[in-house]
Amino acid sequence: MRKKMLKPIHYLVMLSLLLSSAFIFSNVTSVTAASIAITNPGFESDATGWTKVGSAAISTSDHHSGTRSAKSTANGGGYKQTISGLTANTSYTLKAWILGQGAIGANTFGGSEVTSGGTTSAWTQFTVNFTTGATNTSAVIFTRSTGSSDVRFDDFTLDSGTSSTPTPTPTATPTSTPTPTPPTTPTLPSDVLYLKNWKITLPIPKQSGSTSPLEVVQPALNTYSIDPWFKVVHDADGYAVQFRANHGAVSTSGSSNPRSELREMKDNYTSGDSSNQMAWGSNDGKTHTMYIKQKVTHLTQVKPQTVVGQIHDVDDDVTVFRVEGNNPGGVSTTAKIYITDGDNTHGYLLDSNYTLGTLFTVKIIVANGVISYEYNGQTVPYTQTKNVTGCFFKIGNYTQSNDSTAPGESPDAYAENWVYDYSVTHQ
């Protein structure tokens, strides 16, 4: 049987179809993610390539990788960097790791500023997506503290996505990068306060029958909570850590008064002994500051007094914030707040009628041998001149009540302080 031959017209049709297909596919833009260079993305070259904004520094004590990270030490502080050579109408994905309370973000790219962040007790990666404008070929990326505690940032990356200019043929809708799950409700004190360089002394025996108090150090402190002495609480002012100490509790060898109180330690300390305790001087060429946002919620009755923040040196307290109830022997609903000067418990009266349960802030600044103070954001017209060494900060609740100074007090009577935020810097 003779084979049928294709007519010439069939060849022409097939050739036309092939050429059409080639033309269609040649107009499909294939876009893959590309990494964009960031100068010094992990801060291993200190702050090279970055511009400091507000209170910020380079940290060598904690990092996601390498040996350094960026640290912000006050609300709004951080670093920024301008990234040039971007493409207009193009989406970009910025990622970085955060430890503490802060955010990363981008602005000046032709759209509204975008940020992503939260409060974390372990290194957590956050993601920001942004799209450059029709004529924008640069953007500013940044770190930003969103609280008053130290927060660290590390390991930035920036990747390009797809162009927003339409292509001649339909393309698949790209999947968006998932945003981080919002932080869960705080359940541990370390979820509220940065505790990396602290230890706590508690008003409970370190073991059954002991007359010495329990001390909890890192890393155990990071996952520690105990009701009612040291736990997370919450009210209309936000989340806080409750510090409670009762009159009849055990105390340290250097004092008869009980405490639930944090003591400043060196970064990345390995044990609770004296070699790991923070020690600085009032004339060491640095500025040492401590800020506390807190409220006193309860006082004992016979001697309704407590300390809610202090500087201690190698021997004794240097200066403290002392709260004294206005109704000794009864239930105090108001109190006086004093700054002490060594053994002078009434060095300066900050507030003569503080209402218990009211939020207030205090700040101590030590520089060039002079100690100055702030109360509720206002400079206090009072200073002290000191030449002291071996100093460290303390935060929490140091109840000024024991059987010798407050006879007849119930062992269960307690003082309590809620701490919402703090910051400590040595620069």
PDB file of C-alpha atoms in Angstrom, residues 247-363:
ATOM      1  CA  HIS A 247       8.656  39.262 107.292  1.00  0.00           C
ATOM      2  CA  GLY A 248       9.347  35.765 108.631  1.00  0.00           C
ATOM      3  CA  ALA A 249      11.506  34.576 105.732  1.00  0.00           C
ATOM      4  CA  VAL A 250      15.157  33.522 105.700  1.00  0.00           C
ATOM      5  CA  SER A 251      17.732  36.174 104.815  1.00  0.00           C
ATOM      6  CA  THR A 252      21.301  36.435 103.566  1.00  0.00           C
ATOM      7  CA  SER A 253      24.273  36.363 105.936  1.00  0.00           C
ATOM      8  CA  GLY A 254      24.836  40.102 105.501  1.00  0.00           C
ATOM      9  CA  SER A 255      21.317  41.191 106.443  1.00  0.00           C
ATOM     10  CA  SER A 256      18.421  40.254 108.716  1.00  0.00           C
ATOM     11  CA  ASN A 257      15.859  41.442 106.178  1.00  0.00           C
ATOM     12  CA  PRO A 258      14.296  39.083 103.607  1.00  0.00           C
ATOM     13  CA  ARG A 259      14.353  39.772  99.903  1.00  0.00           C
ATOM     14  CA  SER A 260      13.168  38.681  96.497  1.00  0.00           C
ATOM     15  CA  GLU A 261      15.757  40.606  94.540  1.00  0.00           C
ATOM     16  CA  LEU A 262      17.874  40.430  91.392  1.00  0.00           C
ATOM     17  CA  ARG A 263      21.612  40.991  91.649  1.00  0.00           C
ATOM     18  CA  GLU A 264      23.644  42.160  88.659  1.00  0.00           C
ATOM     19  CA  MET A 265      26.156  39.627  87.280  1.00  0.00           C
ATOM     20  CA  LYS A 266      28.694  39.616  84.459  1.00  0.00           C
ATOM     21  CA  ASP A 267      27.433  38.786  80.978  1.00  0.00           C
ATOM     22  CA  ASN A 268      27.584  35.042  80.262  1.00  0.00           C
ATOM     23  CA  TYR A 269      28.601  34.181  83.817  1.00  0.00           C
ATOM     24  CA  THR A 270      29.167  30.507  84.545  1.00  0.00           C
ATOM     25  CA  SER A 271      28.444  30.312  88.289  1.00  0.00           C
ATOM     26  CA  GLY A 272      27.088  32.386  91.137  1.00  0.00           C
ATOM     27  CA  ASP A 273      30.391  32.932  92.945  1.00  0.00           C
ATOM     28  CA  SER A 274      32.043  36.302  93.500  1.00  0.00           C
ATOM     29  CA  SER A 275      34.303  36.029  90.453  1.00  0.00           C
ATOM     30  CA  ASN A 276      31.218  36.265  88.258  1.00  0.00           C
ATOM     31  CA  GLN A 277      29.598  39.196  90.037  1.00  0.00           C
ATOM     32  CA  MET A 278      29.446  42.533  88.251  1.00  0.00           C
ATOM     33  CA  ALA A 279      31.816  45.101  89.776  1.00  0.00           C
ATOM     34  CA  TRP A 280      32.236  48.677  88.527  1.00  0.00           C
ATOM     35  CA  GLY A 281      33.367  51.979  90.007  1.00  0.00           C
ATOM     36  CA  SER A 282      31.903  55.464  90.208  1.00  0.00           C
ATOM     37  CA  ASN A 283      35.130  56.926  88.782  1.00  0.00           C
ATOM     38  CA  ASP A 284      36.037  54.315  86.171  1.00  0.00           C
ATOM     39  CA  GLY A 285      35.485  56.587  83.154  1.00  0.00           C
ATOM     40  CA  LYS A 286      32.127  55.056  82.228  1.00  0.00           C
ATOM     41  CA  THR A 287      28.528  56.117  82.720  1.00  0.00           C
ATOM     42  CA  HIS A 288      26.472  53.544  84.621  1.00  0.00           C
ATOM     43  CA  THR A 289      22.679  53.828  84.501  1.00  0.00           C
ATOM     44  CA  MET A 290      19.719  51.874  85.815  1.00  0.00           C
ATOM     45  CA  TYR A 291      16.092  52.590  84.903  1.00  0.00           C
ATOM     46  CA  ILE A 292      13.141  50.781  86.548  1.00  0.00           C
ATOM     47  CA  LYS A 293       9.438  50.949  85.701  1.00  0.00           C
ATOM     48  CA  GLN A 294       7.531  49.534  88.678  1.00  0.00           C
ATOM     49  CA  LYS A 295       4.813  49.803  91.308  1.00  0.00           C
ATOM     50  CA  VAL A 296       4.699  48.852  95.002  1.00  0.00           C
ATOM     51  CA  THR A 297       1.480  46.930  95.608  1.00  0.00           C
ATOM     52  CA  HIS A 298       1.727  45.921  99.276  1.00  0.00           C
ATOM     53  CA  LEU A 299       3.672  46.644 102.488  1.00  0.00           C
ATOM     54  CA  THR A 300       4.056  45.015 105.893  1.00  0.00           C
ATOM     55  CA  GLN A 301       2.279  46.662 108.851  1.00  0.00           C
ATOM     56  CA  VAL A 302       4.523  47.153 111.875  1.00  0.00           C
ATOM     57  CA  LYS A 303       7.409  48.535 109.807  1.00  0.00           C
ATOM     58  CA  PRO A 304       5.960  49.078 106.315  1.00  0.00           C
ATOM     59  CA  GLN A 305       9.190  49.706 104.420  1.00  0.00           C
ATOM     60  CA  THR A 306      10.911  48.187 101.376  1.00  0.00           C
ATOM     61  CA  VAL A 307      13.752  48.895  98.961  1.00  0.00           C
ATOM     62  CA  VAL A 308      12.923  48.717  95.236  1.00  0.00           C
ATOM     63  CA  GLY A 309      16.256  49.391  93.539  1.00  0.00           C
ATOM     64  CA  GLN A 310      19.776  50.033  94.727  1.00  0.00           C
ATOM     65  CA  ILE A 311      23.478  50.423  94.087  1.00  0.00           C
ATOM     66  CA  HIS A 312      25.592  48.213  96.317  1.00  0.00           C
ATOM     67  CA  ASP A 313      29.373  48.283  96.575  1.00  0.00           C
ATOM     68  CA  VAL A 314      31.774  45.672  97.871  1.00  0.00           C
ATOM     69  CA  ASP A 315      30.701  46.321 101.483  1.00  0.00           C
ATOM     70  CA  ASP A 316      27.276  47.950 101.754  1.00  0.00           C
ATOM     71  CA  ASP A 317      24.455  49.730  99.954  1.00  0.00           C
ATOM     72  CA  VAL A 318      25.565  53.035  98.410  1.00  0.00           C
ATOM     73  CA  THR A 319      22.165  54.517  97.558  1.00  0.00           C
ATOM     74  CA  VAL A 320      18.679  53.017  97.264  1.00  0.00           C
ATOM     75  CA  PHE A 321      15.081  53.893  96.480  1.00  0.00           C
ATOM     76  CA  ARG A 322      13.228  53.311  99.751  1.00  0.00           C
ATOM     77  CA  VAL A 323       9.429  53.178 100.125  1.00  0.00           C
ATOM     78  CA  GLU A 324       7.984  53.823 103.613  1.00  0.00           C
ATOM     79  CA  GLY A 325       4.271  53.375 104.316  1.00  0.00           C
ATOM     80  CA  ASN A 326       2.404  56.323 105.842  1.00  0.00           C
ATOM     81  CA  ASN A 327       0.492  54.183 108.357  1.00  0.00           C
ATOM     82  CA  PRO A 328       2.962  52.192 110.500  1.00  0.00           C
ATOM     83  CA  GLY A 329       1.155  49.631 112.616  1.00  0.00           C
ATOM     84  CA  GLY A 330      -1.803  49.536 110.235  1.00  0.00           C
ATOM     85  CA  VAL A 331      -2.532  49.080 106.550  1.00  0.00           C
ATOM     86  CA  SER A 332      -0.681  51.625 104.422  1.00  0.00           C
ATOM     87  CA  THR A 333      -2.296  52.716 101.163  1.00  0.00           C
ATOM     88  CA  THR A 334       0.089  55.627 100.644  1.00  0.00           C
ATOM     89  CA  ALA A 335       3.824  55.979 101.234  1.00  0.00           C
ATOM     90  CA  LYS A 336       6.856  58.212 101.023  1.00  0.00           C
ATOM     91  CA  ILE A 337       9.645  57.428  98.548  1.00  0.00           C
ATOM     92  CA  TYR A 338      13.158  58.401  99.606  1.00  0.00           C
ATOM     93  CA  ILE A 339      16.622  58.341  98.076  1.00  0.00           C
ATOM     94  CA  THR A 340      19.107  57.148 100.685  1.00  0.00           C
ATOM     95  CA  ASP A 341      22.722  58.231 101.122  1.00  0.00           C
ATOM     96  CA  GLY A 342      24.623  55.377 102.719  1.00  0.00           C
ATOM     97  CA  ASP A 343      23.241  54.968 106.256  1.00  0.00           C
ATOM     98  CA  ASN A 344      21.108  58.107 105.907  1.00  0.00           C
ATOM     99  CA  THR A 345      17.778  56.531 105.014  1.00  0.00           C
ATOM    100  CA  HIS A 346      16.158  59.898 104.305  1.00  0.00           C
ATOM    101  CA  GLY A 347      18.719  61.542 102.051  1.00  0.00           C
ATOM    102  CA  TYR A 348      16.104  63.083  99.743  1.00  0.00           C
ATOM    103  CA  LEU A 349      12.294  62.886  99.675  1.00  0.00           C
ATOM    104  CA  LEU A 350      11.111  62.011  96.165  1.00  0.00           C
ATOM    105  CA  ASP A 351       7.396  61.672  96.882  1.00  0.00           C
ATOM    106  CA  SER A 352       5.525  62.348 100.135  1.00  0.00           C
ATOM    107  CA  ASN A 353       2.222  60.793  99.101  1.00  0.00           C
ATOM    108  CA  TYR A 354       2.808  57.898  96.713  1.00  0.00           C
ATOM    109  CA  THR A 355      -0.329  55.773  96.293  1.00  0.00           C
ATOM    110  CA  LEU A 356       0.367  52.038  96.399  1.00  0.00           C
ATOM    111  CA  GLY A 357      -0.409  50.344  93.102  1.00  0.00           C
ATOM    112  CA  THR A 358       0.556  53.425  91.051  1.00  0.00           C
ATOM    113  CA  LEU A 359       3.141  53.010  88.302  1.00  0.00           C
ATOM    114  CA  PHE A 360       6.324  55.077  88.687  1.00  0.00           C
ATOM    115  CA  THR A 361       9.802  55.185  87.175  1.00  0.00           C
ATOM    116  CA  VAL A 362      13.201  55.840  88.706  1.00  0.00           C
ATOM    117  CA  LYS A 363      16.639  56.219  87.191  1.00  0.00           C
TER     118      LYS A 363
END
